[in-house]
Every structure is written in C-alpha cells, then in structure tokens.
Coordinates of C-alpha atoms in Angstrom, one line a residue:
M1 CA 113.4 72.1 88.8
I2 CA 114.2 74.7 86.2
P3 CA 116.3 77.8 86.4
T4 CA 114.1 80.9 86.4
V5 CA 114.3 84.7 86.8
N6 CA 112.4 85.9 89.8
G7 CA 110.6 82.6 90.0
S8 CA 108.5 83.0 86.8
L9 CA 108.3 81.5 83.3
P10 CA 108.6 83.6 81.2
G11 CA 110.6 86.0 83.2
P12 CA 109.5 89.6 84.0
T13 CA 108.7 92.0 81.3
I14 CA 111.0 95.1 81.3
N15 CA 109.3 98.3 80.1
V16 CA 111.3 101.3 79.1
R17 CA 111.1 104.4 76.8
E18 CA 113.5 105.3 74.1
G19 CA 116.2 107.5 75.7
D20 CA 116.0 105.8 79.1
T21 CA 119.0 104.4 80.9
L22 CA 118.2 100.8 82.0
V23 CA 119.9 99.4 85.1
V24 CA 119.4 95.7 85.9
H25 CA 120.9 94.0 88.9
V26 CA 121.5 90.3 88.2
I27 CA 122.0 88.1 91.4
N28 CA 123.0 84.6 90.5
N29 CA 121.4 82.3 93.1
S30 CA 121.5 79.3 90.6
T31 CA 124.2 76.7 90.2
Y32 CA 124.9 77.8 86.6
N33 CA 127.2 80.3 85.1
I34 CA 125.0 83.1 83.8
T35 CA 125.1 86.1 81.4
I36 CA 122.1 88.1 80.3
H37 CA 122.0 89.3 76.7
W38 CA 119.8 92.2 75.6
H39 CA 118.8 90.8 72.3
G40 CA 118.6 93.5 69.6
V41 CA 119.8 96.4 71.8
F42 CA 122.5 98.3 70.0
Q43 CA 124.6 98.9 73.1
L44 CA 126.0 102.1 71.7
K45 CA 128.9 103.2 73.9
S46 CA 128.2 100.2 76.2
P47 CA 129.5 97.0 74.4
W48 CA 130.6 95.6 77.8
M49 CA 126.9 95.3 78.6
D50 CA 126.0 93.0 75.7
G51 CA 126.0 89.9 77.8
A52 CA 127.6 87.6 75.3
N53 CA 129.3 84.8 77.2
M54 CA 133.1 84.7 76.7
I55 CA 132.7 87.3 73.9
T56 CA 132.0 90.6 75.9
Q57 CA 132.3 89.2 79.4
C58 CA 133.1 86.1 81.5
P59 CA 129.9 84.7 83.1
I60 CA 128.4 85.7 86.4
Q61 CA 129.3 82.7 88.5
P62 CA 127.0 81.2 91.2
R63 CA 126.7 83.3 94.3
N64 CA 127.9 86.3 92.4
N65 CA 126.2 89.3 90.9
F66 CA 126.7 91.9 88.2
T67 CA 124.8 95.1 87.2
Y68 CA 124.0 95.8 83.6
R69 CA 123.7 99.5 82.8
F70 CA 123.1 100.9 79.4
D71 CA 121.1 103.5 77.4
I72 CA 118.3 102.7 75.1
T73 CA 119.0 104.9 72.0
G74 CA 117.4 105.1 68.6
Q75 CA 115.1 102.1 69.0
E76 CA 111.4 101.5 69.6
G77 CA 109.4 98.3 69.7
T78 CA 109.6 94.8 71.1
L79 CA 112.9 93.0 71.9
L80 CA 113.8 90.3 74.4
W81 CA 116.3 89.5 77.0
H82 CA 117.7 86.1 77.6
A83 CA 120.5 84.1 79.1
H84 CA 123.5 83.7 76.7
V85 CA 125.0 80.5 78.1
V86 CA 124.0 77.6 75.9
N87 CA 120.5 76.3 76.5
L88 CA 119.8 78.3 79.6
R89 CA 117.7 80.7 77.6
A90 CA 115.1 77.9 77.4
T91 CA 113.7 79.2 80.7
L92 CA 115.7 82.4 81.3
H93 CA 114.0 84.9 79.0
G94 CA 111.5 87.7 79.0
A95 CA 110.2 90.7 77.0
L96 CA 112.0 94.0 76.6
I97 CA 109.4 96.6 75.5
I98 CA 110.7 100.0 74.3
R99 CA 108.0 102.6 73.9
P100 CA 108.5 106.1 72.3
R101 CA 109.6 109.0 74.5
S102 CA 106.8 110.7 76.4
G103 CA 104.7 112.8 74.0
R104 CA 105.9 111.0 70.9
P105 CA 103.2 108.9 69.2
Y106 CA 103.5 105.5 67.5
P107 CA 103.6 105.8 63.6
F108 CA 100.3 103.8 63.6
P109 CA 96.9 104.3 65.3
K110 CA 97.2 104.0 69.1
P111 CA 96.0 100.6 70.2
Y112 CA 93.4 100.0 72.9
K113 CA 95.7 97.7 74.7
E114 CA 99.2 96.1 74.3
V115 CA 99.7 92.4 74.9
P116 CA 103.0 90.5 75.0
L117 CA 102.9 86.9 73.5
I118 CA 106.0 84.9 74.2
F119 CA 106.5 81.5 72.5
E120 CA 108.7 78.9 74.2
Q121 CA 109.9 75.3 74.1
W122 CA 109.6 73.0 77.1
W123 CA 111.6 69.9 78.0
D124 CA 110.9 67.4 80.8
V125 CA 114.7 66.8 81.2
N126 CA 117.4 68.7 82.9
I127 CA 119.0 71.6 81.0
E128 CA 122.4 69.8 80.9
L129 CA 120.9 67.0 78.7
L130 CA 120.1 69.5 76.0
N131 CA 123.8 69.5 75.0
L132 CA 123.4 66.0 73.5
Q133 CA 124.1 65.6 69.8
P134 CA 121.6 65.9 68.2
A135 CA 119.6 67.8 70.8
P136 CA 116.6 65.9 72.3
I137 CA 113.1 66.6 71.0
C138 CA 111.2 69.1 73.1
D139 CA 108.2 67.8 75.0
A140 CA 105.9 70.8 74.4
Y141 CA 105.6 74.4 73.2
L142 CA 104.2 77.2 75.4
I143 CA 102.5 80.5 74.9
N144 CA 103.2 82.8 77.8
G145 CA 104.3 79.8 79.9
L146 CA 101.2 77.7 79.2
A147 CA 100.8 74.6 76.9
G148 CA 97.1 75.1 76.2
D149 CA 94.8 72.1 75.6
S150 CA 97.1 70.2 73.2
Y151 CA 98.9 68.3 75.9
P152 CA 97.3 66.2 78.7
C153 CA 99.9 67.4 81.2
S154 CA 98.8 71.0 80.9
K155 CA 95.3 70.2 82.2
N156 CA 93.9 72.6 79.6
R157 CA 95.6 75.6 81.2
M158 CA 96.1 78.2 78.4
F159 CA 96.7 81.9 78.0
K160 CA 93.4 83.7 77.3
L161 CA 93.2 87.2 75.8
K162 CA 89.9 88.9 76.6
V163 CA 89.0 91.4 73.9
V164 CA 86.2 94.0 73.2
Q165 CA 84.5 93.8 69.8
G166 CA 85.7 96.7 67.6
K167 CA 88.8 97.5 69.6
T168 CA 92.4 97.2 68.3
Y169 CA 95.2 95.5 70.2
L170 CA 98.9 95.6 69.7
L171 CA 100.4 92.1 70.0
R172 CA 104.0 92.2 70.9
I173 CA 105.1 88.7 69.7
I174 CA 108.4 87.1 70.7
N175 CA 109.8 83.7 69.6
A176 CA 111.9 82.7 72.6
A177 CA 112.0 79.1 71.6
L178 CA 115.4 77.6 71.9
N179 CA 115.6 75.9 68.5
T180 CA 112.5 76.2 66.4
H181 CA 111.0 78.6 63.9
L182 CA 107.3 78.9 64.6
F183 CA 104.2 79.8 62.6
F184 CA 101.5 81.9 64.3
K185 CA 97.9 82.3 63.2
I186 CA 94.7 83.5 64.7
A187 CA 91.5 81.8 63.6
D188 CA 89.3 84.0 61.3
H189 CA 91.4 87.1 61.9
N190 CA 94.0 89.0 60.0
V191 CA 96.7 91.1 61.7
T192 CA 98.7 94.1 60.5
V193 CA 102.4 93.9 61.0
V194 CA 103.9 97.3 62.0
S195 CA 107.3 96.4 63.3
V196 CA 109.8 93.5 63.2
D197 CA 112.8 93.3 65.5
A198 CA 112.0 96.8 66.9
A199 CA 112.2 98.4 63.4
Y200 CA 109.0 99.9 62.0
T201 CA 107.6 98.4 58.8
T202 CA 105.2 99.4 56.1
P203 CA 101.9 98.1 57.4
Y204 CA 101.5 94.5 56.1
V205 CA 98.3 92.6 56.4
S206 CA 98.6 88.8 56.8
D207 CA 96.6 85.9 58.3
V208 CA 99.8 84.0 59.2
M209 CA 103.4 84.8 60.2
I210 CA 106.7 83.1 60.8
L211 CA 109.1 83.9 63.5
T212 CA 112.6 82.4 63.8
P213 CA 114.1 81.9 67.3
G214 CA 115.0 85.4 68.6
Q215 CA 112.7 87.3 66.2
T216 CA 110.0 89.7 67.3
V217 CA 106.9 91.1 65.5
D218 CA 104.5 93.9 66.5
A219 CA 101.1 93.4 64.9
L220 CA 97.8 95.1 65.3
L221 CA 94.8 92.9 65.8
T222 CA 91.3 94.3 65.4
A223 CA 88.5 92.4 67.2
D224 CA 86.3 92.6 64.1
Q225 CA 84.6 89.1 64.1
P226 CA 81.3 87.9 65.7
I227 CA 81.4 87.6 69.4
G228 CA 82.8 84.2 70.3
M229 CA 86.1 82.5 71.0
Y230 CA 89.0 82.0 68.6
Y231 CA 92.2 80.0 68.9
M232 CA 95.6 81.7 68.6
S233 CA 97.9 78.8 67.5
I234 CA 101.6 78.2 66.9
S235 CA 103.2 75.3 65.2
P236 CA 106.8 74.4 64.3
Y237 CA 108.1 75.2 60.8
I238 CA 109.8 72.1 59.4
S239 CA 112.1 73.4 56.7
A240 CA 114.3 70.2 56.4
N241 CA 115.5 67.2 58.4
S242 CA 116.6 69.2 61.4
L243 CA 119.4 68.5 63.8
A244 CA 117.4 70.5 66.3
P245 CA 114.3 68.2 66.0
V246 CA 110.7 69.2 66.9
P247 CA 107.9 67.0 68.2
P248 CA 105.3 65.9 65.7
G249 CA 101.7 66.6 65.5
H250 CA 100.6 69.3 67.9
D251 CA 99.4 72.8 67.3
I252 CA 99.8 74.8 70.5
R253 CA 96.8 77.0 71.3
S254 CA 95.9 80.0 73.3
L255 CA 92.5 81.7 73.2
I256 CA 90.9 85.0 72.2
V257 CA 87.7 85.5 74.2
Y258 CA 85.4 88.3 73.1
E259 CA 83.5 90.1 75.8
G260 CA 80.1 88.6 76.0
A261 CA 81.1 85.2 74.5
K262 CA 79.4 82.2 76.0
S263 CA 81.7 79.9 78.0
T264 CA 80.2 76.9 76.3
A265 CA 81.0 78.1 72.8
S266 CA 83.4 76.0 70.7
P267 CA 86.4 78.1 69.7
S268 CA 87.0 78.6 66.0
M269 CA 90.1 76.9 64.7
S270 CA 92.5 77.5 61.8
L271 CA 94.8 75.3 59.7
L272 CA 98.5 76.2 60.1
P273 CA 101.0 75.7 57.2
S274 CA 102.5 72.2 57.0
G275 CA 104.1 69.9 54.5
T276 CA 104.9 71.3 51.0
N277 CA 103.0 74.5 52.0
A278 CA 105.3 75.4 54.8
I279 CA 108.4 76.7 52.9
P280 CA 106.5 78.9 50.4
T281 CA 104.3 80.3 53.2
A282 CA 107.3 81.2 55.4
H283 CA 109.1 82.8 52.4
R284 CA 106.1 84.8 51.3
F285 CA 105.8 86.4 54.8
S286 CA 109.5 86.9 55.3
S287 CA 110.2 88.4 51.8
N288 CA 107.2 90.8 51.7
I289 CA 108.0 92.9 54.7
T290 CA 109.4 96.4 53.9
S291 CA 110.6 99.2 56.1
L292 CA 108.6 102.3 56.9
V293 CA 110.5 104.8 54.8
G294 CA 110.6 108.2 56.6
G295 CA 109.5 106.6 59.9
P296 CA 111.3 106.9 63.2
Y297 CA 115.0 106.0 62.9
W298 CA 114.8 105.1 59.3
T299 CA 118.0 105.8 57.3
P300 CA 118.6 105.2 53.6
V301 CA 120.5 102.2 52.5
P302 CA 124.2 103.1 52.0
E303 CA 125.1 102.5 48.3
H304 CA 128.9 102.3 48.6
V305 CA 130.2 99.0 50.2
D306 CA 133.6 99.0 51.8
E307 CA 133.7 95.3 52.9
K308 CA 132.0 92.6 50.9
M309 CA 131.9 89.1 52.2
F310 CA 130.5 85.8 50.8
V311 CA 130.0 83.5 53.7
T312 CA 129.0 79.8 53.4
M313 CA 127.2 78.6 56.5
G314 CA 125.8 75.3 57.7
L315 CA 126.4 72.0 59.3
G316 CA 129.2 69.7 58.2
L317 CA 131.5 67.0 59.6
D318 CA 134.6 66.9 61.9
P319 CA 136.8 63.9 62.4
C320 CA 135.6 61.6 65.2
P321 CA 138.3 61.4 68.0
P322 CA 140.1 58.1 68.3
E323 CA 138.3 55.4 70.3
T324 CA 135.1 57.5 70.3
T325 CA 131.7 56.9 68.9
C326 CA 130.2 59.8 67.0
N327 CA 126.6 60.1 65.8
G328 CA 127.1 62.2 62.7
P329 CA 126.9 60.9 59.1
L330 CA 129.5 58.3 58.2
G331 CA 130.4 58.0 61.9
Q332 CA 131.9 61.5 62.1
H333 CA 131.3 64.4 64.5
I334 CA 128.8 67.1 63.5
A335 CA 130.4 70.5 63.1
G336 CA 129.0 73.9 62.1
S337 CA 131.1 76.5 60.2
F338 CA 131.3 79.8 58.5
N339 CA 133.6 79.6 55.5
N340 CA 134.8 76.3 56.7
R341 CA 135.8 77.8 60.1
T342 CA 134.4 76.3 63.2
F343 CA 134.4 78.9 66.0
V344 CA 136.1 77.9 69.2
M345 CA 135.1 79.9 72.3
P346 CA 137.9 81.5 74.5
E347 CA 138.2 79.7 77.8
T348 CA 140.2 82.0 80.2
I349 CA 139.3 85.5 79.2
S350 CA 136.6 87.2 77.2
L351 CA 137.4 88.0 73.6
Q352 CA 136.6 91.7 74.1
E353 CA 139.0 91.9 77.1
A354 CA 141.7 90.2 75.0
Y355 CA 141.2 92.8 72.3
F356 CA 141.0 95.8 74.6
Y357 CA 144.1 94.8 76.6
N358 CA 146.0 93.6 73.5
I359 CA 146.5 90.1 74.9
S360 CA 147.9 87.7 72.3
G361 CA 147.1 84.1 71.8
V362 CA 143.3 84.3 72.4
Y363 CA 142.1 84.9 68.8
T364 CA 143.4 85.3 65.3
D365 CA 142.5 88.2 63.0
D366 CA 142.2 86.1 59.9
F367 CA 138.5 85.2 59.2
P368 CA 138.3 84.9 55.4
D369 CA 136.0 87.0 53.3
Q370 CA 135.2 83.9 51.1
P371 CA 135.2 80.2 51.7
P372 CA 138.1 78.0 50.5
M373 CA 137.5 77.3 46.8
K374 CA 138.2 73.6 46.8
F375 CA 134.8 72.7 45.4
D376 CA 131.3 74.0 45.0
Y377 CA 130.1 74.2 48.6
A378 CA 126.5 75.0 47.8
N379 CA 126.1 71.9 45.6
F380 CA 128.1 69.6 47.9
S381 CA 126.5 66.6 49.6
V382 CA 128.1 63.9 51.7
R383 CA 128.5 60.9 49.5
T384 CA 131.8 59.1 50.1
E385 CA 134.7 59.1 52.6
S386 CA 136.9 61.2 50.3
D387 CA 134.1 63.8 50.0
Y388 CA 133.7 64.5 53.7
E389 CA 137.5 64.5 54.3
M390 CA 137.6 67.7 52.3
M391 CA 134.8 69.2 54.5
F392 CA 136.6 69.0 57.8
P393 CA 136.4 72.6 59.0
E394 CA 139.3 74.4 60.7
R395 CA 138.7 74.9 64.4
K396 CA 139.8 78.4 65.4
T397 CA 138.9 81.5 67.4
S398 CA 139.0 83.6 64.2
I399 CA 137.6 87.1 63.9
K400 CA 137.0 89.7 61.2
T401 CA 138.2 93.3 61.9
L402 CA 136.1 96.2 60.5
K403 CA 137.1 99.8 60.1
F404 CA 134.9 102.2 62.1
N405 CA 131.9 103.5 60.0
S406 CA 132.6 101.1 57.1
T407 CA 129.7 99.6 55.2
V408 CA 129.6 95.9 55.2
E409 CA 127.7 93.6 52.9
I410 CA 127.4 89.9 53.7
I411 CA 126.0 87.3 51.4
V412 CA 125.1 84.3 53.5
Q413 CA 124.8 81.1 51.6
N414 CA 123.1 78.1 53.4
T415 CA 125.2 75.2 52.1
G416 CA 122.9 72.4 53.4
I417 CA 125.8 69.9 53.5
I418 CA 124.1 67.7 56.0
S419 CA 120.7 69.4 56.4
P420 CA 119.5 72.4 54.3
E421 CA 117.2 73.7 57.1
S422 CA 116.7 77.4 57.7
H423 CA 119.1 79.0 60.1
P424 CA 118.2 82.2 62.1
M425 CA 121.3 84.4 61.9
H426 CA 121.6 87.0 64.7
L427 CA 124.0 90.0 64.7
H428 CA 124.8 91.6 68.0
G429 CA 125.2 95.4 68.2
F430 CA 123.5 96.3 65.0
N431 CA 120.4 96.1 62.8
F432 CA 121.1 95.2 59.2
Y433 CA 119.2 95.8 56.0
V434 CA 117.9 92.6 54.4
L435 CA 118.4 93.4 50.7
G436 CA 117.1 90.0 49.4
Y437 CA 116.3 86.4 50.0
G438 CA 116.4 83.4 47.7
F439 CA 116.7 79.7 47.2
G440 CA 119.6 77.7 45.7
N441 CA 122.9 79.3 44.9
Y442 CA 123.4 83.1 45.0
D443 CA 124.1 84.5 41.5
P444 CA 126.2 87.7 41.8
I445 CA 124.9 88.9 38.5
L446 CA 121.3 87.8 38.3
H447 CA 120.3 88.3 42.0
A448 CA 122.2 91.5 42.5
R449 CA 120.0 93.2 40.0
N450 CA 116.9 92.5 42.1
L451 CA 118.1 93.6 45.5
N452 CA 115.9 96.0 47.4
L453 CA 117.9 99.2 48.0
V454 CA 114.8 101.4 48.5
N455 CA 112.8 100.1 51.5
P456 CA 114.4 96.9 52.7
Q457 CA 113.3 95.4 56.0
M458 CA 115.6 95.8 58.9
H459 CA 116.4 93.0 61.4
N460 CA 118.8 91.9 64.0
T461 CA 117.9 88.2 63.3
V462 CA 117.0 86.8 59.9
G463 CA 116.1 83.3 58.7
V464 CA 118.4 82.1 55.9
P465 CA 116.1 80.1 53.6
P466 CA 116.7 76.3 53.5
G467 CA 119.4 75.7 50.9
G468 CA 119.2 79.4 50.0
W469 CA 120.8 82.8 50.7
V470 CA 120.3 86.3 52.1
V471 CA 122.1 89.5 51.4
L472 CA 122.7 91.8 54.4
R473 CA 124.2 95.2 54.7
F474 CA 125.1 97.3 57.8
I475 CA 127.2 100.2 58.9
A476 CA 129.9 99.3 61.4
N477 CA 129.5 102.4 63.5
N478 CA 129.6 100.7 66.9
P479 CA 133.1 100.0 68.3
G480 CA 133.4 96.7 70.1
T481 CA 133.3 92.9 69.7
W482 CA 130.1 91.6 68.2
M483 CA 128.9 88.0 67.6
F484 CA 127.1 86.9 64.4
H485 CA 125.7 83.4 65.0
C486 CA 123.0 80.9 64.4
H487 CA 120.3 81.6 67.0
M488 CA 119.3 77.9 67.4
D489 CA 121.1 76.9 70.7
A490 CA 121.5 73.3 69.4
H491 CA 123.8 74.7 66.8
L492 CA 126.0 76.9 69.0
P493 CA 128.1 74.0 70.3
Y494 CA 128.7 73.0 66.7
G495 CA 130.4 76.4 66.1
I496 CA 128.1 78.3 63.7
I497 CA 129.6 81.5 65.1
M498 CA 131.8 84.3 63.9
V499 CA 132.8 87.6 65.5
F500 CA 133.3 91.1 64.2
I501 CA 135.7 93.5 65.9
V502 CA 134.8 97.1 65.0
E503 CA 137.8 99.4 65.5
N504 CA 137.7 102.7 67.3
G505 CA 136.5 105.9 65.6
P506 CA 138.4 109.2 65.6
T507 CA 137.1 110.5 69.0
P508 CA 136.7 109.2 72.5
E509 CA 132.9 109.2 71.9
T510 CA 133.5 106.7 69.1
S511 CA 136.0 104.5 70.9
L512 CA 135.7 101.4 73.1
Q513 CA 136.0 102.5 76.7
P514 CA 137.6 100.5 79.5
P515 CA 135.4 97.8 81.1
P516 CA 133.6 98.4 84.3
S517 CA 135.7 97.5 87.4
N518 CA 133.3 94.8 88.5
L519 CA 133.1 93.0 85.1
P520 CA 132.9 89.2 86.0
Q521 CA 136.2 87.3 85.7
C522 CA 136.9 83.8 84.6
T523 CA 137.9 82.3 87.9
H524 CA 136.7 79.1 89.5
D525 CA 135.8 78.8 93.2
P526 CA 134.5 75.2 94.0
T527 CA 132.7 76.4 97.2
I528 CA 130.2 78.4 95.1
Y529 CA 128.5 75.2 94.0
E530 CA 127.3 74.3 97.5
S531 CA 123.6 74.6 98.5
P532 CA 122.2 74.5 95.0
T533 CA 119.1 76.6 94.0
T534 CA 117.6 77.5 90.7
N535 CA 116.7 81.1 90.9
V536 CA 118.3 84.2 89.3
D537 CA 117.2 87.5 90.8
L538 CA 116.7 90.4 88.3
S539 CA 115.7 93.8 89.3
S540 CA 115.5 97.0 87.3

C-alpha cells in the first residue's frame, strides 16, 4: 500500500483564481506524520501556512487534522502541492492551477483546452526504505499516474490526450518526481513555453524541455501535424554519477491521439537527449528562457544589492560513527552542506515558532556569507584521508537573518566534491531572478559582466548546472522563516538545506503575525499509531 490523498495518484488538482482565498482541510488518516507544502505560493501574510516540516510547523500527526488557509496573491500559472516530510511527496502530490481573475485574459492566445501533465517516480518498496543511503533506484516513472507501454507491469496503460487537428492546447507540466530531472518531448511537434514556475515568459519555441524536481512549465501545443498518434515521452537527465540513482534504459510514454486517427496506426516516436548530448541540451533550454517584460506581475530587477552571498553547495563527507559501517567514499558518511554547514532539523519545536517566541537554543543566527577559505572548494576532489578530513562539515541549525525589503544576491557554486550532478534549489516564500548560469567556477569579474539584468527568467526552483553555478537575486519582502534547499528528497537527509529569517517591516501588515491557535504541536501519543491506514483526506 502507498499513502495517497483522497485515494488517488496523483492527488486531486486544486483550481483557483488569483486573488482567491484557498482553504484546505487536511485529515491525516495515515500512519505517517504529514505536512502539505504549497510549492511556489508566496504565502504573503501567511508564513504559518507554508507547510515546511519543522520549519514553519510541526507535522500533522496520525489521527489529527489541520486547516491551511491562505490568499493567492500576485501569481498566475501552474504550481504544485506536496507532502513536505521526506519521501512522502513520492505519492502525496498534485497540481495547483492559478488562473487569472475573472475577466482578465492570459498574455497569450486563449487555448482550446488545458491539460495537466504530472511526472512521477514509482518504487515497489515501502516509503521508509527510500531513506537508505544512497536512495534505491526507482522501479518506474509515471505520467499522470500511468507507466505507459515501457514496463510490462503497466499492461500498456498510458495517459492519452485526444486532440483536434488545428486546435491549441495549454499543457500544464509538473515534475513531481522525487529525485530526478526529466526531459520531455513530443514526437514531431514543437511547443511554445509561456510560463515557468507560475511566472510568465517571453514565448519560447522548443522541441524538448528539461524540468527539475519541483519545476513547472506551461507550454502551448498546436495540433498541427497529420492525423495520427504521437508519443509524449519523458526520460531521466543523467548529469553525473548521482547519489539519487535512476533506472537505466526506458523512455516513459503517453500518447497524443488526433481525432480521426486509426487505432491500428503506429505512434510516431522521438529520440530524447542522452549521453554527451544531455548536458548541453538541458543547459540550452534552461538558459534561453526570459521573462515577459511588462507582463502580469513583472517587476524590474533591483540594481542595488544589500546582501551578497557566495554559497558553495554539494555533497561531501562526514566522519563515520565508531563501530559503524558507512557507505560513502573512503568508508565515511555522506553529508550535504551549504558553505560547509550541514543543516540539522529542530526536533521539539518548529524553527518559526522558536523565532516568534524568542526561544533560545533551537538555532543559531550565524550562517556564513562565504565558505571557509581553507582551500579551493570548487576544484576539490576526494583523494586522500587528509583531504576529506578538511571537508567534514559543521552540523548546525544555522540560519541567515535578512532585513525586511533588502535585496539579496546569492551565487550558488556546485562544488561536486563527490558528485557534480545538477541540484534543483528551491526557495520558499519567494520567486527569484535567475541572472545567469554557467559551468566551472564562478568568476566575479568575467561572469558578472554577462549577467542578465533586463529580462531574466524568474523561478522558485532552479537547477544548478553540474559542477557549475547560478546567480540569483530576490527582494526579502516577506517576513517569516523560509527554507532554501535541494529539491531532491534523497539529499534532504544529507542536510543540503539553509534557512532565511526575514525580519519584520515597519507596520503590522509587514510583520509576522501570531500562529493559528490550532497549529500542530510536536507531541507524541503512541495510541495514534493503532489501526493503520494509508489515506490522507484533503478537501478545499
């Protein structure tokens, strides 16, 4: 059995309009602790509703419930909701679609029909076993809950999109996979990207796209080919030897079926990127997206920067405990870090509650703006025992405090100490401008000259290139406690997490308000684990 929301995989699609207040009742009938995160929602004036386990709330325990209530403000497009307890989002996830207010058009031609496409990973093992280091290889990938004709166990069940020749469809594409970047391609068709992470883009025509875990893309598909059937396919993006491994071989397929197509017709197929073609294809798509300047909710890039951070990120090593066998290189324990800090989750109270009530001993306000300068992190590789002894990260619940309305720039350098794979970095509570991508070490003179300050793409989740860097900028105008973390769940237990606390502004409207009276508490009642079931009820 798997945990599900309302008995379905994927879970129910939530449809709202910008300006709506969304109310969702979560009743935990499962045997797991649960939170629900509204991935990409700003949560302006509602940071207690973010659903980040042990950051903004303690989990909803079995046989308990909690109501999420928040406004959808200043956003349109496709987002997702998912569990925010490690690995549970493998099956607890669904689409969150935000349409314009009534009477307000899209900034592109109105489509004939809108179609959600949700990409997922599937394991034949219990969720608890996904915590192994390294994570086990998934057994299949799914499109809208179906594995298609690539796996014998699926019995050829696949998602089929019926189209009318000449009509245009808005594909609302979500990568809900737990640990894998995915390529997506439709045989013999191009698509026009019009939004990423619920931020409108300059229309961009492509025959292939890449989505990191947690990313969304809205793309227009015109059924402009001869009547027939065409595969829509996904395949994993292998950027390096991953510690969140993927199964070899299969492309996972769904089907476009034109009205009038013969059922006996053979579907057209396409070749997805692989091998040496994978990294340049992913980079070409990711780096060519630009924002729709003058479109809804567009704001110019702030030029003045108040806080500048250089953050090294990746997987390293931690000492293996005595009398313990560890599976990392040189017999050590795998650890993730930002600036050589491995984040340790609070255990008895959420971090935001500790901040709001000024409870000491839960976290330290000392996250460094730069890594320790013992050696060149970006060029480091594990070679000898003396090398990795320098790499042992400091394990702390360490946060970075930001002044309200300050402009923050983060240069994220993928160190690739163990593996230089691409990491999808997700920031809660904000969108950020992606000013530039690149490979190798960031050069503050050379690369700074080429940053896009005119129409950079906006994201809440961005893939840091393998062994490379990204430059991000955002305005800290949302008081509260906000995670910035790798969105591969296999990497969360390693500690690739940091937290920003944005201080209050000058008015009650710009200040963190008290938590709701029914905010879940970190208590333990052994009786709640009797009579196990797997369902989580969600109603909105």
